[in-house]
mmCIF file of C-alpha atoms in Angstrom:
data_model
loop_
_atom_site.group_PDB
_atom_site.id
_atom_site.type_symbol
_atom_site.label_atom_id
_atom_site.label_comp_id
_atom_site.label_asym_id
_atom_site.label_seq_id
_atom_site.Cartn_x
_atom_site.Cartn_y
_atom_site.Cartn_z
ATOM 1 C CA UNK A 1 12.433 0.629 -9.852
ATOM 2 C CA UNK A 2 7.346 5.051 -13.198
ATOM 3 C CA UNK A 3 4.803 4.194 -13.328
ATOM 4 C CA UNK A 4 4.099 7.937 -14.971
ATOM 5 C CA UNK A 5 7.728 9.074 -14.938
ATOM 6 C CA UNK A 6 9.238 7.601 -12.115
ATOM 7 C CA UNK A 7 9.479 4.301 -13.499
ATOM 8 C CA UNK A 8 11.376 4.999 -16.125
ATOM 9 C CA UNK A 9 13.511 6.903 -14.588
ATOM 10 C CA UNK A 10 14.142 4.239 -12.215
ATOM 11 C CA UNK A 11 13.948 1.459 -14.879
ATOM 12 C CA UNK A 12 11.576 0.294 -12.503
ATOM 13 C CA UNK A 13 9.672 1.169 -15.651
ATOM 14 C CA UNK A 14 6.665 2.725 -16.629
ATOM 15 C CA UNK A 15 5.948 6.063 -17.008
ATOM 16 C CA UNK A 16 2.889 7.509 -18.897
ATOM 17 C CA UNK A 17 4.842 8.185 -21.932
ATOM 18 C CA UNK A 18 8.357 9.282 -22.015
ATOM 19 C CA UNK A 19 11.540 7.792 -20.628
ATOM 20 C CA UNK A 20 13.119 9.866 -18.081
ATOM 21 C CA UNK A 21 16.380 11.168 -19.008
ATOM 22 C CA UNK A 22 19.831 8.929 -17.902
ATOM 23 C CA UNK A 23 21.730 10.324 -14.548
ATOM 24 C CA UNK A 24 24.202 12.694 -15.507
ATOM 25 C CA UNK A 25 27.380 10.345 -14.885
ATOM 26 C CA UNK A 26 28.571 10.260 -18.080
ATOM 27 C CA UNK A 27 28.047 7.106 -20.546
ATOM 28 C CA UNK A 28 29.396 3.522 -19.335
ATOM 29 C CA UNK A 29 32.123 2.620 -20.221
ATOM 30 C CA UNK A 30 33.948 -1.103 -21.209
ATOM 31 C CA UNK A 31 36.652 -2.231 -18.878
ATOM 32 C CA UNK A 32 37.266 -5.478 -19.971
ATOM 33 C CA UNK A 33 38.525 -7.339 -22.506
ATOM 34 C CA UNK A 34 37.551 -11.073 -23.461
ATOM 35 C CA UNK A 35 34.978 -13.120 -22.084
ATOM 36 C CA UNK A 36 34.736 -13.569 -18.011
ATOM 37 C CA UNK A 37 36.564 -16.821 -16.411
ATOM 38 C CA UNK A 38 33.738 -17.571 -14.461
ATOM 39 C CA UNK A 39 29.563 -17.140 -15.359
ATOM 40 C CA UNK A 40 28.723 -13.604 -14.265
ATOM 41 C CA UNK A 41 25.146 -14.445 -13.217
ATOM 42 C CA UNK A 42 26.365 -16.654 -10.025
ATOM 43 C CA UNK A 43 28.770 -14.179 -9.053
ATOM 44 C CA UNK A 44 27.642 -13.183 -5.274
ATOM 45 C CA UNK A 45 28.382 -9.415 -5.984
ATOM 46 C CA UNK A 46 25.269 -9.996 -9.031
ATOM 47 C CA UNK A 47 23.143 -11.530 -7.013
ATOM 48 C CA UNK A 48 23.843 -8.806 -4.308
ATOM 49 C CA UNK A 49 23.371 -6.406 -6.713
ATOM 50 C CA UNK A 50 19.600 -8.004 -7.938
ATOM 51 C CA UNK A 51 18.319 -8.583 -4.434
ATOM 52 C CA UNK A 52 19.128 -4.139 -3.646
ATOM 53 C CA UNK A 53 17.118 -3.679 -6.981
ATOM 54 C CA UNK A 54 14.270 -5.366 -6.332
ATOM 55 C CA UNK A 55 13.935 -4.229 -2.741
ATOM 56 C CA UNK A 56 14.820 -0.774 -4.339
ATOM 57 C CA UNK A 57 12.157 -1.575 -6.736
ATOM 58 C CA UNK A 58 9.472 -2.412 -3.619
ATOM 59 C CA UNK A 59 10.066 0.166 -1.996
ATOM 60 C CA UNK A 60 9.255 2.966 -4.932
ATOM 61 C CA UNK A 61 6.071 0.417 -6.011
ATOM 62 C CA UNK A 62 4.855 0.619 -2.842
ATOM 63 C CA UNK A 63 4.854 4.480 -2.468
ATOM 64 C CA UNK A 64 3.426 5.195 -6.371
ATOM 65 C CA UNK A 65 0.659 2.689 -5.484
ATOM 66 C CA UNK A 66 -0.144 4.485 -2.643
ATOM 67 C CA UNK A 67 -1.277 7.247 -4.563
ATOM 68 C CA UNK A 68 1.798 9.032 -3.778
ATOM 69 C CA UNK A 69 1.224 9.765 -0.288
ATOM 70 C CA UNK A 70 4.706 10.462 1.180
ATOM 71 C CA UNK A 71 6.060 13.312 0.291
ATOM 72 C CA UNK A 72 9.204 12.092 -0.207
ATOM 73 C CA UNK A 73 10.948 8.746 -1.072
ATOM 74 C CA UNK A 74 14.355 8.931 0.201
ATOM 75 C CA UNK A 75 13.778 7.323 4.172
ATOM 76 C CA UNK A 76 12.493 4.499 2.212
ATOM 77 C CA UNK A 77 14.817 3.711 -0.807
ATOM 78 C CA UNK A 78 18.243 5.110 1.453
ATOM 79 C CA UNK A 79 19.399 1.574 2.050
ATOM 80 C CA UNK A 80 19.043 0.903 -1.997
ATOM 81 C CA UNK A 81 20.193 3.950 -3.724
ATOM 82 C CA UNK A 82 22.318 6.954 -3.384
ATOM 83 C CA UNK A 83 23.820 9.699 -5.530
ATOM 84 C CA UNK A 84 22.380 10.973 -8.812
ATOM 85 C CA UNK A 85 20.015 8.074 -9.158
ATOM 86 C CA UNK A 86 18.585 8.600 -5.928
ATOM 87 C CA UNK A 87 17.885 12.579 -6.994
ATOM 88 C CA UNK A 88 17.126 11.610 -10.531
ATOM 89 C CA UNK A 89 14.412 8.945 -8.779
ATOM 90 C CA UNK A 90 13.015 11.616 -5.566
ATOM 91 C CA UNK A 91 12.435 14.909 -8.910
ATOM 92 C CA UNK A 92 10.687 11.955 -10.800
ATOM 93 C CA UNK A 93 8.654 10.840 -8.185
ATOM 94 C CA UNK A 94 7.775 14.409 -6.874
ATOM 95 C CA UNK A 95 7.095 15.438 -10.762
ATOM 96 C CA UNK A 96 4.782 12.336 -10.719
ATOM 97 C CA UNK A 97 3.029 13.077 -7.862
ATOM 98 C CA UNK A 98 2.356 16.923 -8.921
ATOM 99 C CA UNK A 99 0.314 15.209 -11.916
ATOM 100 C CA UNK A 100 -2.420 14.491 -9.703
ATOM 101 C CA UNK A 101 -2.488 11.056 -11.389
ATOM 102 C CA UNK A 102 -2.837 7.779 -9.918
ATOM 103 C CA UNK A 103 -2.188 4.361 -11.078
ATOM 104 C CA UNK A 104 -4.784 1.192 -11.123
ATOM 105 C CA UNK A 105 -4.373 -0.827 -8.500
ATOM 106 C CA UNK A 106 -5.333 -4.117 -10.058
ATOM 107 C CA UNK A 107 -2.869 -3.257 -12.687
ATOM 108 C CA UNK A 108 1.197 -3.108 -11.434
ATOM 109 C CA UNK A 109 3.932 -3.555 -12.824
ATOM 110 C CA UNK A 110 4.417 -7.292 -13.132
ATOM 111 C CA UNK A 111 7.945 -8.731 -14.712
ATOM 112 C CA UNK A 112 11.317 -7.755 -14.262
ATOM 113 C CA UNK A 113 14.190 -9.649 -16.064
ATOM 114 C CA UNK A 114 17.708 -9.260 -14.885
ATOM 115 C CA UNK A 115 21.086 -9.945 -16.812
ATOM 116 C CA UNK A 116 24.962 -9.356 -15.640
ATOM 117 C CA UNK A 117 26.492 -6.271 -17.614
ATOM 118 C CA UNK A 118 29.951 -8.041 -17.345
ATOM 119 C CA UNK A 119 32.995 -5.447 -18.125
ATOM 120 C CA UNK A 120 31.052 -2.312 -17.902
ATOM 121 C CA UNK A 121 31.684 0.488 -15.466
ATOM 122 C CA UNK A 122 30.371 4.028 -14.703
ATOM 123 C CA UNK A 123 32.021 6.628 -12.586
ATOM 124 C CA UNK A 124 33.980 3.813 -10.598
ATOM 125 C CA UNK A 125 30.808 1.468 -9.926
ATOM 126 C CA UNK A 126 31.474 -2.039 -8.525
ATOM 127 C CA UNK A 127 29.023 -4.093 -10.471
ATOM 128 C CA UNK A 128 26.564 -3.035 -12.881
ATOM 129 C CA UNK A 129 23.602 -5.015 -13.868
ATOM 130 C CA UNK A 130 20.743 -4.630 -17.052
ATOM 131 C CA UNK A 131 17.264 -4.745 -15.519
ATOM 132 C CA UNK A 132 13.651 -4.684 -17.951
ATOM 133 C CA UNK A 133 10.697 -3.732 -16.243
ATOM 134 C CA UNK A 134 6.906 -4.139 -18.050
ATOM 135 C CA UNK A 135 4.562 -1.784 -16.747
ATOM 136 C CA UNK A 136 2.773 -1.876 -20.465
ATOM 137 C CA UNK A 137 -0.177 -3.443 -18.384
ATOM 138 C CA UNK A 138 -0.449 -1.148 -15.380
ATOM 139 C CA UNK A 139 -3.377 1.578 -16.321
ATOM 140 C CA UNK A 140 -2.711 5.322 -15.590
ATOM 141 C CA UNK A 141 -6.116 6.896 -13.647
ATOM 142 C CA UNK A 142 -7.039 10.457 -13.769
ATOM 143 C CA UNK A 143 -8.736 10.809 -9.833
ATOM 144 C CA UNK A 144 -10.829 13.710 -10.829
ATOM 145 C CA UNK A 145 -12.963 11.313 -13.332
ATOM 146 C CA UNK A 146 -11.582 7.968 -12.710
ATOM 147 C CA UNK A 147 -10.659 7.649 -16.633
ATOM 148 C CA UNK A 148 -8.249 5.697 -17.833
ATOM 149 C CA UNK A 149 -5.328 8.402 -19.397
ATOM 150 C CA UNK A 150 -2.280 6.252 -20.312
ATOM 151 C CA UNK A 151 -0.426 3.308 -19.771
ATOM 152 C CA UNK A 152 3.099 2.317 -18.593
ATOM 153 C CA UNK A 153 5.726 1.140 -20.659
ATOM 154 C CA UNK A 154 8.214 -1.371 -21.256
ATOM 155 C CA UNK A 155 11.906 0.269 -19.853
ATOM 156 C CA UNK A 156 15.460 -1.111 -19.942
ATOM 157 C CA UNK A 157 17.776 -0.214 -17.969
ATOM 158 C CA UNK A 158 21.349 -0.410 -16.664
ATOM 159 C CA UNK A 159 22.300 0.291 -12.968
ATOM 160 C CA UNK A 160 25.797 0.931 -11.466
ATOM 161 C CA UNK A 161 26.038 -0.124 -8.117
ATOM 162 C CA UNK A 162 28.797 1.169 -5.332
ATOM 163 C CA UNK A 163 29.694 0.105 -1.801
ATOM 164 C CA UNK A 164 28.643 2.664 0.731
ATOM 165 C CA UNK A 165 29.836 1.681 3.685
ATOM 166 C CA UNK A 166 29.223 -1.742 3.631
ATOM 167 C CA UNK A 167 25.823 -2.021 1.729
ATOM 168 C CA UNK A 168 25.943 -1.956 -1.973
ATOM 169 C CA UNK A 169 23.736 1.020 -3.651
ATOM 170 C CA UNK A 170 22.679 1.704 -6.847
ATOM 171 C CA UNK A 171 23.670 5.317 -7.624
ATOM 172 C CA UNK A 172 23.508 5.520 -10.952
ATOM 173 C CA UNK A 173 21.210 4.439 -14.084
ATOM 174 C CA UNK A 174 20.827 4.783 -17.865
ATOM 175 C CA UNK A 175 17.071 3.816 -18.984
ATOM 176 C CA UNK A 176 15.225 3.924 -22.425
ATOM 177 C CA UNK A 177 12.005 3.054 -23.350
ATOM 178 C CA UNK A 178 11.753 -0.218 -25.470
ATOM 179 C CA UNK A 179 9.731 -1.874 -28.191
ATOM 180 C CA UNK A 180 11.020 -5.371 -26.810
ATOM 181 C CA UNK A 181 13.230 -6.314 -23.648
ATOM 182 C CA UNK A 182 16.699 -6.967 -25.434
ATOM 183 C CA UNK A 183 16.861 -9.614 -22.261
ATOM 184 C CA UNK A 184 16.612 -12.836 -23.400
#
């Protein structure tokens, strides 16, 4: 899912500083009450909504890694993400790749932890799941003198997922920068 800005933004995680700012959806929202009759974390729909993620999350490692390269990220994350996320995710990486910076290859982003987010819904979302990412290893290069300027962070997010058509899509997210992944 920053590794300078992106990351964050995508809860994918690591930016060189700042957490991006959440999609403009509006704040989740509870919609049930009670605990869930059955374990959230072997519903299918979760586990549908993990395996989109983490390919979502590929897809965006693989293009920061490259230096930034393409130009653009949507032919690659399409099948994963759509609506403000997807816009919040293509300005980050563009932003990131105006920087000029690079990130150490020897240095990615290594752990992500998932967790149901049972009962909470934005702007009509299916499923939503909590996702930390710790880029606090991965080492932010300045090209122009191969220097070591920053490092990523540690990001939590949560990501609402939709049906669009009939693949499920992350379209929205609400990430913060975090001392410790509240994930157990």
């Amino acid at each position: 899912m920053r590794k300078l800005v992106l990351l964050v933004a995508l809860g994918c995680a690591v930016t060189a500083c700042s957490p991006s700012e959440p999609a403009p959806t509006g704040a989740p929202t509870p919609t049930l009450a009670g605990t869930p009759s059955v374990d959230p974390s072997t519903d299918p729909l979760y586990l549908e909504a993990v395996d989109v993620y983490k390919k979502f999350f590929a897809e965006v490692d693989k293009a920061e890694m490259s230096g930034f390269k393409p130009a653009s990220l949507s032919p690659a994350i399409d099948p994963y993400v759509t609506g403000t996320m997807k816009e919040s995710v293509e300005a980050g990486y563009k932003a990131d790749k105006a920087t000029g910076l690079r990130f150490q290859q020897s240095s990615r982003s290594t752990t992500l932890k998932f967790a149901p987010n049972p009962g909470i819904s934005n702007g009509g979302s299916t499923v939503s799941i909590r996702v930390c990412v710790d880029a606090t290893r991965q080492q932010i290069i300045d090209p122009s003198t191969n220097d070591v300027v920053g490092t990523g962070s540690l990001t939590y997010s949560e990501v609402f997922f939709k049906r669009s058509g009939a693949h499920l899509r992350a379209f929205a997210e609400q990430a913060d920068g975090v001392m410790k992944c509240p994930i157990p």
